[in-house]
């Protein structure tokens, strides 16, 4: 009886975790990354607008889009190895500096009234390459700055941040581009500088980086990350299905920009449509916990792709900006719930010393094909026009929805879903000390229920005593 009475306060104590805002390093990491993401959104969208409005060439816009997405295919795997070897805070700071300098060259060239497509493509490639390193480092650091029971909430908060920045960044970029082409790029430089100042204050990682390896060892470490992911059939299949859907959405983004231009719309209109997508993603990230607690990941995959297949054809018949904005809101809302669940699951089950490599494999599978989507859609638009391109993209999504329904309805998928949920979390990680005066509570989204983390796929509470 005495032992039970002592265990009872312990159980209750788990309900009174400090606010995420009470962790100094998490606040700094969140703030610095928010400014970094905002800088990337401002310049990234401006790249497409600049090429479309300056050259009036869909293929040129497709080339720039391809260059910006190519690092997701080429850089992911070596970046994952290096992120596991190096001090992640320093990696993030280096990435911010390189992106700041690269974007500054575009601002300078525009101030001189000079635009070269090859220059824009090169800067887009460099910025995206550094973003790959930055994102892998940031995601791996989250588990070092918050305790395990709050990992799901932290990942959901980060996803909400990114979606919120999309909501603000895209229309802001379009509006700034309307003022002058160089304004969004100069704004990005200022935001990168502010992000760097914030990251300088961030404490270094508690464990030292691993010693450098030889080139041959790097290949074996890349193989280890690939093997780790490929050995989990259910997780692997989900990643492959999502990768194809991402390819479709990259094509949809470029096609919608062309539709607005063909109908005589302004660059700011595209920004507003992207903002609708950002708002949808923000709402999806904040409310994803309700859905994730009630549905397994395989069910979310089926419902998400079915819903996407239903709403995408509306763009063929309704080309007005409000209708396109509603389409982007719905698709982004659904996508955010899938993203939060998948990220929480991957970070939770991956050993700390493999976070970079496994994360790079995941991003390669999920986003690597996106570069081909932008490139292929650019040439398809020039060949058959925007309406037929939308029909083709909708057809691909319909086939993908049918495939998801067949694959994830199998009994084997349910068994693998449950098996993955039993993966143990590796050795406890030590977060930064919370501040003396916690800030207001952050709502517990996604995979935290009453202080006990839930598995992002099966949504069953997993005890974390000790």
GROMACS .gro file of C-alpha atoms in nm:
model
  466
    1UNK     CA    1   0.000   0.000   0.000
    2UNK     CA    2   0.281   0.242   0.082
    3UNK     CA    3   0.448   0.179  -0.253
    4UNK     CA    4   0.124   0.246  -0.437
    5UNK     CA    5   0.070   0.574  -0.255
    6UNK     CA    6   0.418   0.691  -0.347
    7UNK     CA    7   0.370   0.593  -0.709
    8UNK     CA    8   0.051   0.794  -0.731
    9UNK     CA    9   0.209   1.141  -0.695
   10UNK     CA   10   0.473   1.031  -0.946
   11UNK     CA   11   0.200   0.957  -1.199
   12UNK     CA   12   0.035   1.286  -1.131
   13UNK     CA   13   0.367   1.466  -1.164
   14UNK     CA   14   0.387   1.364  -1.524
   15UNK     CA   15   0.082   1.577  -1.591
   16UNK     CA   16   0.265   1.891  -1.476
   17UNK     CA   17   0.548   1.919  -1.725
   18UNK     CA   18   0.703   2.263  -1.775
   19UNK     CA   19   0.592   2.469  -2.070
   20UNK     CA   20   0.798   2.432  -2.386
   21UNK     CA   21   0.867   2.803  -2.358
   22UNK     CA   22   1.041   2.744  -2.028
   23UNK     CA   23   1.332   2.576  -2.207
   24UNK     CA   24   1.576   2.850  -2.305
   25UNK     CA   25   1.749   2.656  -2.581
   26UNK     CA   26   1.418   2.549  -2.734
   27UNK     CA   27   1.304   2.912  -2.744
   28UNK     CA   28   1.626   3.019  -2.914
   29UNK     CA   29   1.620   2.728  -3.158
   30UNK     CA   30   1.255   2.794  -3.243
   31UNK     CA   31   1.303   3.169  -3.289
   32UNK     CA   32   1.622   3.147  -3.493
   33UNK     CA   33   1.474   2.881  -3.716
   34UNK     CA   34   1.155   3.081  -3.763
   35UNK     CA   35   1.353   3.375  -3.900
   36UNK     CA   36   1.562   3.143  -4.114
   37UNK     CA   37   1.252   2.979  -4.263
   38UNK     CA   38   1.095   3.321  -4.323
   39UNK     CA   39   1.408   3.434  -4.508
   40UNK     CA   40   1.400   3.125  -4.726
   41UNK     CA   41   1.030   3.166  -4.805
   42UNK     CA   42   1.073   3.529  -4.907
   43UNK     CA   43   1.361   3.459  -5.145
   44UNK     CA   44   1.240   3.117  -5.262
   45UNK     CA   45   0.908   3.242  -5.394
   46UNK     CA   46   1.073   3.553  -5.537
   47UNK     CA   47   1.299   3.331  -5.750
   48UNK     CA   48   0.996   3.193  -5.936
   49UNK     CA   49   0.826   3.531  -5.968
   50UNK     CA   50   1.145   3.694  -6.092
   51UNK     CA   51   1.203   3.438  -6.366
   52UNK     CA   52   0.837   3.417  -6.474
   53UNK     CA   53   0.787   3.792  -6.493
   54UNK     CA   54   1.132   3.873  -6.635
   55UNK     CA   55   1.167   3.598  -6.898
   56UNK     CA   56   0.800   3.495  -6.938
   57UNK     CA   57   0.931   3.142  -6.988
   58UNK     CA   58   0.770   2.848  -6.809
   59UNK     CA   59   1.067   2.625  -6.889
   60UNK     CA   60   1.308   2.877  -6.735
   61UNK     CA   61   1.092   2.885  -6.422
   62UNK     CA   62   1.096   2.506  -6.422
   63UNK     CA   63   1.476   2.504  -6.443
   64UNK     CA   64   1.506   2.738  -6.146
   65UNK     CA   65   1.254   2.530  -5.953
   66UNK     CA   66   1.450   2.217  -6.042
   67UNK     CA   67   1.773   2.377  -5.918
   68UNK     CA   68   1.608   2.474  -5.591
   69UNK     CA   69   1.474   2.123  -5.532
   70UNK     CA   70   1.772   1.925  -5.663
   71UNK     CA   71   1.961   1.933  -5.329
   72UNK     CA   72   1.682   1.722  -5.180
   73UNK     CA   73   1.801   1.453  -5.422
   74UNK     CA   74   2.178   1.507  -5.421
   75UNK     CA   75   2.274   1.651  -5.082
   76UNK     CA   76   2.054   1.463  -4.836
   77UNK     CA   77   2.263   1.150  -4.775
   78UNK     CA   78   2.610   1.306  -4.733
   79UNK     CA   79   2.451   1.585  -4.527
   80UNK     CA   80   2.304   1.328  -4.291
   81UNK     CA   81   2.646   1.172  -4.227
   82UNK     CA   82   2.811   1.510  -4.165
   83UNK     CA   83   2.533   1.625  -3.933
   84UNK     CA   84   2.592   1.315  -3.719
   85UNK     CA   85   2.966   1.390  -3.707
   86UNK     CA   86   2.979   1.765  -3.652
   87UNK     CA   87   2.855   2.010  -3.391
   88UNK     CA   88   2.500   2.073  -3.508
   89UNK     CA   89   2.479   2.429  -3.379
   90UNK     CA   90   2.787   2.527  -3.579
   91UNK     CA   91   2.647   2.355  -3.886
   92UNK     CA   92   2.331   2.565  -3.856
   93UNK     CA   93   2.526   2.888  -3.815
   94UNK     CA   94   2.742   2.810  -4.119
   95UNK     CA   95   2.431   2.739  -4.326
   96UNK     CA   96   2.279   3.074  -4.231
   97UNK     CA   97   2.595   3.264  -4.331
   98UNK     CA   98   2.626   3.090  -4.669
   99UNK     CA   99   2.259   3.147  -4.754
  100UNK     CA  100   2.281   3.510  -4.650
  101UNK     CA  101   2.578   3.575  -4.881
  102UNK     CA  102   2.421   3.386  -5.173
  103UNK     CA  103   2.091   3.574  -5.156
  104UNK     CA  104   2.277   3.904  -5.118
  105UNK     CA  105   2.433   3.851  -5.462
  106UNK     CA  106   2.084   3.843  -5.616
  107UNK     CA  107   1.987   4.167  -5.443
  108UNK     CA  108   2.305   4.332  -5.569
  109UNK     CA  109   2.248   4.214  -5.928
  110UNK     CA  110   1.891   4.343  -5.924
  111UNK     CA  111   2.002   4.679  -5.790
  112UNK     CA  112   2.227   4.687  -6.097
  113UNK     CA  113   1.923   4.599  -6.315
  114UNK     CA  114   2.077   4.267  -6.424
  115UNK     CA  115   1.912   3.924  -6.421
  116UNK     CA  116   2.069   3.597  -6.532
  117UNK     CA  117   1.868   3.277  -6.514
  118UNK     CA  118   2.183   3.070  -6.447
  119UNK     CA  119   2.268   3.298  -6.152
  120UNK     CA  120   1.920   3.264  -6.002
  121UNK     CA  121   1.934   2.886  -6.048
  122UNK     CA  122   2.277   2.867  -5.883
  123UNK     CA  123   2.167   3.071  -5.581
  124UNK     CA  124   1.850   2.862  -5.551
  125UNK     CA  125   2.065   2.548  -5.549
  126UNK     CA  126   2.306   2.685  -5.286
  127UNK     CA  127   2.028   2.810  -5.060
  128UNK     CA  128   1.842   2.479  -5.077
  129UNK     CA  129   2.161   2.281  -5.016
  130UNK     CA  130   2.231   2.474  -4.698
  131UNK     CA  131   1.867   2.434  -4.597
  132UNK     CA  132   1.907   2.056  -4.612
  133UNK     CA  133   2.196   2.072  -4.364
  134UNK     CA  134   2.007   2.320  -4.146
  135UNK     CA  135   1.686   2.119  -4.127
  136UNK     CA  136   1.861   1.793  -4.045
  137UNK     CA  137   2.063   1.964  -3.771
  138UNK     CA  138   1.763   2.140  -3.621
  139UNK     CA  139   1.546   1.829  -3.616
  140UNK     CA  140   1.823   1.628  -3.449
  141UNK     CA  141   1.878   1.901  -3.186
  142UNK     CA  142   1.516   1.911  -3.074
  143UNK     CA  143   1.553   1.594  -2.869
  144UNK     CA  144   1.850   1.754  -2.689
  145UNK     CA  145   1.660   2.065  -2.578
  146UNK     CA  146   1.327   1.918  -2.460
  147UNK     CA  147   1.250   1.610  -2.247
  148UNK     CA  148   1.116   1.294  -2.407
  149UNK     CA  149   0.750   1.339  -2.298
  150UNK     CA  150   0.739   1.673  -2.479
  151UNK     CA  151   0.910   1.563  -2.799
  152UNK     CA  152   0.583   1.523  -2.989
  153UNK     CA  153   0.462   1.865  -2.875
  154UNK     CA  154   0.793   2.022  -2.977
  155UNK     CA  155   0.780   1.867  -3.325
  156UNK     CA  156   0.420   1.980  -3.371
  157UNK     CA  157   0.512   2.331  -3.254
  158UNK     CA  158   0.796   2.341  -3.506
  159UNK     CA  159   0.563   2.226  -3.783
  160UNK     CA  160   0.308   2.492  -3.684
  161UNK     CA  161   0.590   2.747  -3.698
  162UNK     CA  162   0.684   2.648  -4.051
  163UNK     CA  163   0.324   2.651  -4.166
  164UNK     CA  164   0.264   2.986  -4.002
  165UNK     CA  165   0.570   3.129  -4.175
  166UNK     CA  166   0.431   3.000  -4.505
  167UNK     CA  167   0.109   3.186  -4.431
  168UNK     CA  168   0.294   3.513  -4.372
  169UNK     CA  169   0.598   3.468  -4.595
  170UNK     CA  170   0.438   3.395  -4.929
  171UNK     CA  171   0.204   3.697  -4.946
  172UNK     CA  172   0.478   3.916  -4.799
  173UNK     CA  173   0.718   3.802  -5.069
  174UNK     CA  174   0.462   3.870  -5.340
  175UNK     CA  175   0.384   4.214  -5.198
  176UNK     CA  176   0.752   4.303  -5.167
  177UNK     CA  177   0.818   4.182  -5.520
  178UNK     CA  178   0.538   4.411  -5.637
  179UNK     CA  179   0.719   4.707  -5.480
  180UNK     CA  180   1.051   4.619  -5.639
  181UNK     CA  181   1.217   4.292  -5.740
  182UNK     CA  182   1.512   4.339  -5.504
  183UNK     CA  183   1.307   4.401  -5.187
  184UNK     CA  184   1.230   4.036  -5.093
  185UNK     CA  185   1.595   3.940  -5.138
  186UNK     CA  186   1.726   4.223  -4.923
  187UNK     CA  187   1.465   4.133  -4.661
  188UNK     CA  188   1.590   3.774  -4.665
  189UNK     CA  189   1.944   3.893  -4.598
  190UNK     CA  190   1.827   4.089  -4.293
  191UNK     CA  191   1.630   3.791  -4.161
  192UNK     CA  192   1.926   3.558  -4.203
  193UNK     CA  193   2.139   3.802  -4.007
  194UNK     CA  194   1.884   3.811  -3.724
  195UNK     CA  195   1.869   3.431  -3.724
  196UNK     CA  196   2.248   3.413  -3.693
  197UNK     CA  197   2.246   3.642  -3.389
  198UNK     CA  198   1.989   3.417  -3.221
  199UNK     CA  199   2.177   3.095  -3.296
  200UNK     CA  200   2.500   3.239  -3.156
  201UNK     CA  201   2.329   3.248  -2.815
  202UNK     CA  202   2.225   2.883  -2.840
  203UNK     CA  203   2.426   2.648  -2.621
  204UNK     CA  204   2.629   2.378  -2.792
  205UNK     CA  205   2.532   2.013  -2.784
  206UNK     CA  206   2.600   1.821  -2.466
  207UNK     CA  207   2.770   1.530  -2.638
  208UNK     CA  208   3.084   1.603  -2.846
  209UNK     CA  209   3.076   1.527  -3.218
  210UNK     CA  210   3.209   1.197  -3.337
  211UNK     CA  211   3.563   1.192  -3.478
  212UNK     CA  212   3.600   1.249  -3.854
  213UNK     CA  213   3.581   0.942  -4.074
  214UNK     CA  214   3.739   0.846  -4.402
  215UNK     CA  215   3.555   0.865  -4.733
  216UNK     CA  216   3.510   0.491  -4.733
  217UNK     CA  217   3.359   0.507  -4.385
  218UNK     CA  218   3.115   0.774  -4.503
  219UNK     CA  219   2.981   0.536  -4.766
  220UNK     CA  220   2.925   0.268  -4.506
  221UNK     CA  221   2.749   0.516  -4.277
  222UNK     CA  222   2.521   0.625  -4.560
  223UNK     CA  223   2.446   0.257  -4.621
  224UNK     CA  224   2.366   0.213  -4.251
  225UNK     CA  225   2.103   0.486  -4.268
  226UNK     CA  226   1.952   0.339  -4.584
  227UNK     CA  227   1.946  -0.008  -4.431
  228UNK     CA  228   1.782   0.118  -4.112
  229UNK     CA  229   1.493   0.278  -4.302
  230UNK     CA  230   1.462   0.009  -4.568
  231UNK     CA  231   1.434  -0.261  -4.303
  232UNK     CA  232   1.103  -0.114  -4.182
  233UNK     CA  233   0.865  -0.207  -4.464
  234UNK     CA  234   0.562  -0.017  -4.336
  235UNK     CA  235   0.757   0.304  -4.278
  236UNK     CA  236   0.936   0.267  -4.611
  237UNK     CA  237   0.612   0.223  -4.805
  238UNK     CA  238   0.458   0.530  -4.645
  239UNK     CA  239   0.763   0.736  -4.740
  240UNK     CA  240   0.754   0.620  -5.103
  241UNK     CA  241   0.384   0.702  -5.139
  242UNK     CA  242   0.435   1.046  -4.988
  243UNK     CA  243   0.729   1.111  -5.221
  244UNK     CA  244   0.507   1.072  -5.527
  245UNK     CA  245   0.240   1.297  -5.380
  246UNK     CA  246   0.506   1.562  -5.314
  247UNK     CA  247   0.609   1.541  -5.679
  248UNK     CA  248   0.249   1.613  -5.778
  249UNK     CA  249   0.221   1.910  -5.543
  250UNK     CA  250   0.541   2.068  -5.672
  251UNK     CA  251   0.389   2.051  -6.018
  252UNK     CA  252   0.064   2.197  -5.888
  253UNK     CA  253   0.241   2.498  -5.735
  254UNK     CA  254   0.415   2.589  -6.061
  255UNK     CA  255   0.097   2.528  -6.263
  256UNK     CA  256  -0.111   2.756  -6.043
  257UNK     CA  257   0.148   3.033  -6.082
  258UNK     CA  258   0.118   2.997  -6.460
  259UNK     CA  259  -0.264   2.997  -6.441
  260UNK     CA  260  -0.265   3.326  -6.250
  261UNK     CA  261  -0.023   3.482  -6.497
  262UNK     CA  262  -0.227   3.359  -6.798
  263UNK     CA  263  -0.543   3.510  -6.651
  264UNK     CA  264  -0.374   3.847  -6.601
  265UNK     CA  265  -0.330   3.820  -6.226
  266UNK     CA  266  -0.061   3.999  -6.027
  267UNK     CA  267   0.232   3.842  -5.849
  268UNK     CA  268   0.068   3.930  -5.518
  269UNK     CA  269  -0.226   3.705  -5.607
  270UNK     CA  270   0.003   3.404  -5.613
  271UNK     CA  271   0.131   3.507  -5.272
  272UNK     CA  272  -0.224   3.517  -5.135
  273UNK     CA  273  -0.296   3.169  -5.270
  274UNK     CA  274   0.022   3.040  -5.108
  275UNK     CA  275  -0.086   3.216  -4.788
  276UNK     CA  276  -0.411   3.021  -4.793
  277UNK     CA  277  -0.202   2.706  -4.809
  278UNK     CA  278   0.007   2.831  -4.520
  279UNK     CA  279  -0.303   2.895  -4.310
  280UNK     CA  280  -0.435   2.549  -4.392
  281UNK     CA  281  -0.104   2.395  -4.290
  282UNK     CA  282  -0.099   2.594  -3.967
  283UNK     CA  283  -0.450   2.482  -3.874
  284UNK     CA  284  -0.364   2.125  -3.967
  285UNK     CA  285  -0.053   2.126  -3.750
  286UNK     CA  286  -0.238   2.272  -3.451
  287UNK     CA  287  -0.536   2.037  -3.478
  288UNK     CA  288  -0.347   1.730  -3.592
  289UNK     CA  289  -0.344   1.588  -3.239
  290UNK     CA  290  -0.718   1.527  -3.248
  291UNK     CA  291  -0.689   1.324  -3.566
  292UNK     CA  292  -0.370   1.145  -3.470
  293UNK     CA  293  -0.520   1.024  -3.141
  294UNK     CA  294  -0.811   0.865  -3.325
  295UNK     CA  295  -0.659   0.719  -3.641
  296UNK     CA  296  -0.356   0.502  -3.714
  297UNK     CA  297  -0.102   0.624  -3.966
  298UNK     CA  298  -0.220   0.378  -4.232
  299UNK     CA  299  -0.573   0.520  -4.200
  300UNK     CA  300  -0.442   0.875  -4.226
  301UNK     CA  301  -0.251   0.781  -4.542
  302UNK     CA  302  -0.564   0.637  -4.706
  303UNK     CA  303  -0.789   0.928  -4.610
  304UNK     CA  304  -0.530   1.193  -4.700
  305UNK     CA  305  -0.463   1.066  -5.050
  306UNK     CA  306  -0.832   1.002  -5.115
  307UNK     CA  307  -0.916   1.358  -5.012
  308UNK     CA  308  -0.636   1.498  -5.227
  309UNK     CA  309  -0.761   1.298  -5.527
  310UNK     CA  310  -1.112   1.438  -5.477
  311UNK     CA  311  -1.022   1.808  -5.445
  312UNK     CA  312  -0.738   1.840  -5.699
  313UNK     CA  313  -0.960   1.820  -6.013
  314UNK     CA  314  -1.146   2.132  -5.897
  315UNK     CA  315  -0.851   2.337  -6.025
  316UNK     CA  316  -0.935   2.223  -6.379
  317UNK     CA  317  -1.281   2.380  -6.366
  318UNK     CA  318  -1.239   2.666  -6.118
  319UNK     CA  319  -0.936   2.881  -6.204
  320UNK     CA  320  -1.034   3.184  -5.996
  321UNK     CA  321  -0.800   3.286  -5.716
  322UNK     CA  322  -1.050   3.219  -5.430
  323UNK     CA  323  -1.111   2.864  -5.554
  324UNK     CA  324  -0.739   2.798  -5.590
  325UNK     CA  325  -0.680   2.942  -5.244
  326UNK     CA  326  -0.943   2.705  -5.100
  327UNK     CA  327  -0.773   2.415  -5.279
  328UNK     CA  328  -0.436   2.501  -5.128
  329UNK     CA  329  -0.592   2.545  -4.783
  330UNK     CA  330  -0.744   2.196  -4.790
  331UNK     CA  331  -0.440   2.017  -4.933
  332UNK     CA  332  -0.205   2.186  -4.686
  333UNK     CA  333  -0.432   2.114  -4.389
  334UNK     CA  334  -0.424   1.745  -4.472
  335UNK     CA  335  -0.052   1.747  -4.542
  336UNK     CA  336   0.032   1.904  -4.206
  337UNK     CA  337  -0.139   1.627  -4.010
  338UNK     CA  338   0.059   1.365  -4.202
  339UNK     CA  339   0.385   1.556  -4.153
  340UNK     CA  340   0.350   1.601  -3.776
  341UNK     CA  341   0.272   1.235  -3.722
  342UNK     CA  342   0.554   1.113  -3.943
  343UNK     CA  343   0.820   1.347  -3.801
  344UNK     CA  344   0.737   1.264  -3.441
  345UNK     CA  345   0.750   0.894  -3.517
  346UNK     CA  346   1.084   0.910  -3.700
  347UNK     CA  347   1.261   1.122  -3.439
  348UNK     CA  348   1.128   0.911  -3.152
  349UNK     CA  349   1.236   0.568  -3.280
  350UNK     CA  350   1.571   0.672  -3.432
  351UNK     CA  351   1.887   0.638  -3.218
  352UNK     CA  352   2.047   0.976  -3.140
  353UNK     CA  353   2.371   0.897  -3.323
  354UNK     CA  354   2.174   0.811  -3.639
  355UNK     CA  355   1.934   1.107  -3.639
  356UNK     CA  356   2.114   1.284  -3.924
  357UNK     CA  357   2.152   0.979  -4.144
  358UNK     CA  358   1.800   0.845  -4.095
  359UNK     CA  359   1.654   1.194  -4.131
  360UNK     CA  360   1.845   1.241  -4.457
  361UNK     CA  361   1.714   0.914  -4.597
  362UNK     CA  362   1.360   1.011  -4.500
  363UNK     CA  363   1.394   1.353  -4.663
  364UNK     CA  364   1.552   1.196  -4.973
  365UNK     CA  365   1.260   0.958  -5.018
  366UNK     CA  366   0.996   1.218  -4.935
  367UNK     CA  367   1.135   1.522  -5.116
  368UNK     CA  368   1.394   1.393  -5.362
  369UNK     CA  369   1.145   1.341  -5.642
  370UNK     CA  370   1.009   1.695  -5.598
  371UNK     CA  371   1.286   1.837  -5.817
  372UNK     CA  372   1.169   1.617  -6.104
  373UNK     CA  373   0.814   1.738  -6.046
  374UNK     CA  374   0.909   2.103  -6.098
  375UNK     CA  375   1.128   2.029  -6.401
  376UNK     CA  376   0.882   1.796  -6.571
  377UNK     CA  377   0.585   2.022  -6.507
  378UNK     CA  378   0.765   2.319  -6.661
  379UNK     CA  379   0.810   2.140  -6.992
  380UNK     CA  380   0.462   1.985  -6.973
  381UNK     CA  381   0.311   2.332  -6.935
  382UNK     CA  382   0.485   2.453  -7.249
  383UNK     CA  383   0.380   2.141  -7.441
  384UNK     CA  384   0.011   2.103  -7.350
  385UNK     CA  385  -0.087   2.413  -7.151
  386UNK     CA  386  -0.204   2.465  -6.796
  387UNK     CA  387  -0.547   2.298  -6.820
  388UNK     CA  388  -0.419   1.967  -6.955
  389UNK     CA  389  -0.132   1.977  -6.704
  390UNK     CA  390  -0.384   2.004  -6.421
  391UNK     CA  391  -0.573   1.706  -6.565
  392UNK     CA  392  -0.252   1.502  -6.574
  393UNK     CA  393  -0.160   1.592  -6.216
  394UNK     CA  394  -0.510   1.504  -6.096
  395UNK     CA  395  -0.492   1.168  -6.273
  396UNK     CA  396  -0.161   1.084  -6.104
  397UNK     CA  397  -0.308   1.168  -5.764
  398UNK     CA  398  -0.614   0.950  -5.834
  399UNK     CA  399  -0.390   0.653  -5.914
  400UNK     CA  400  -0.187   0.723  -5.601
  401UNK     CA  401  -0.502   0.730  -5.386
  402UNK     CA  402  -0.608   0.394  -5.524
  403UNK     CA  403  -0.262   0.250  -5.457
  404UNK     CA  404  -0.263   0.383  -5.099
  405UNK     CA  405  -0.606   0.231  -5.036
  406UNK     CA  406  -0.487  -0.110  -5.157
  407UNK     CA  407  -0.148  -0.112  -4.984
  408UNK     CA  408  -0.248   0.028  -4.645
  409UNK     CA  409  -0.570  -0.174  -4.617
  410UNK     CA  410  -0.377  -0.501  -4.605
  411UNK     CA  411  -0.366  -0.692  -4.280
  412UNK     CA  412   0.012  -0.692  -4.303
  413UNK     CA  413   0.017  -0.312  -4.288
  414UNK     CA  414  -0.177  -0.321  -3.962
  415UNK     CA  415   0.066  -0.572  -3.812
  416UNK     CA  416   0.369  -0.368  -3.918
  417UNK     CA  417   0.202  -0.055  -3.783
  418UNK     CA  418   0.173  -0.215  -3.440
  419UNK     CA  419   0.523  -0.362  -3.458
  420UNK     CA  420   0.678  -0.023  -3.534
  421UNK     CA  421   0.494   0.128  -3.237
  422UNK     CA  422   0.691  -0.097  -3.002
  423UNK     CA  423   1.029   0.046  -3.108
  424UNK     CA  424   1.208   0.155  -2.788
  425UNK     CA  425   1.337   0.506  -2.745
  426UNK     CA  426   1.713   0.497  -2.710
  427UNK     CA  427   1.909   0.626  -2.413
  428UNK     CA  428   1.754   0.924  -2.242
  429UNK     CA  429   1.858   1.258  -2.375
  430UNK     CA  430   1.923   1.553  -2.149
  431UNK     CA  431   1.739   1.876  -2.233
  432UNK     CA  432   1.844   2.222  -2.138
  433UNK     CA  433   1.738   2.339  -1.794
  434UNK     CA  434   1.403   2.517  -1.793
  435UNK     CA  435   1.391   2.882  -1.711
  436UNK     CA  436   1.307   2.988  -1.358
  437UNK     CA  437   0.985   3.155  -1.466
  438UNK     CA  438   0.799   2.942  -1.723
  439UNK     CA  439   0.600   3.121  -1.989
  440UNK     CA  440   0.238   3.047  -2.070
  441UNK     CA  441   0.151   2.685  -2.142
  442UNK     CA  442   0.177   2.563  -2.498
  443UNK     CA  443  -0.121   2.345  -2.596
  444UNK     CA  444  -0.023   1.978  -2.619
  445UNK     CA  445  -0.076   1.879  -2.981
  446UNK     CA  446  -0.007   1.563  -3.178
  447UNK     CA  447   0.141   1.292  -2.961
  448UNK     CA  448   0.129   1.415  -2.602
  449UNK     CA  449  -0.174   1.322  -2.398
  450UNK     CA  450  -0.182   1.399  -2.029
  451UNK     CA  451   0.195   1.413  -2.014
  452UNK     CA  452   0.241   1.063  -2.159
  453UNK     CA  453   0.377   1.053  -2.515
  454UNK     CA  454   0.165   0.865  -2.763
  455UNK     CA  455   0.302   0.676  -3.058
  456UNK     CA  456   0.248   0.890  -3.369
  457UNK     CA  457   0.133   0.593  -3.576
  458UNK     CA  458  -0.083   0.383  -3.346
  459UNK     CA  459  -0.157   0.666  -3.103
  460UNK     CA  460  -0.131   0.444  -2.799
  461UNK     CA  461   0.014   0.602  -2.485
  462UNK     CA  462   0.364   0.480  -2.409
  463UNK     CA  463   0.480   0.502  -2.046
  464UNK     CA  464   0.803   0.680  -1.973
  465UNK     CA  465   0.862   0.610  -1.607
  466UNK     CA  466   1.219   0.691  -1.508
   0.00000   0.00000   0.00000
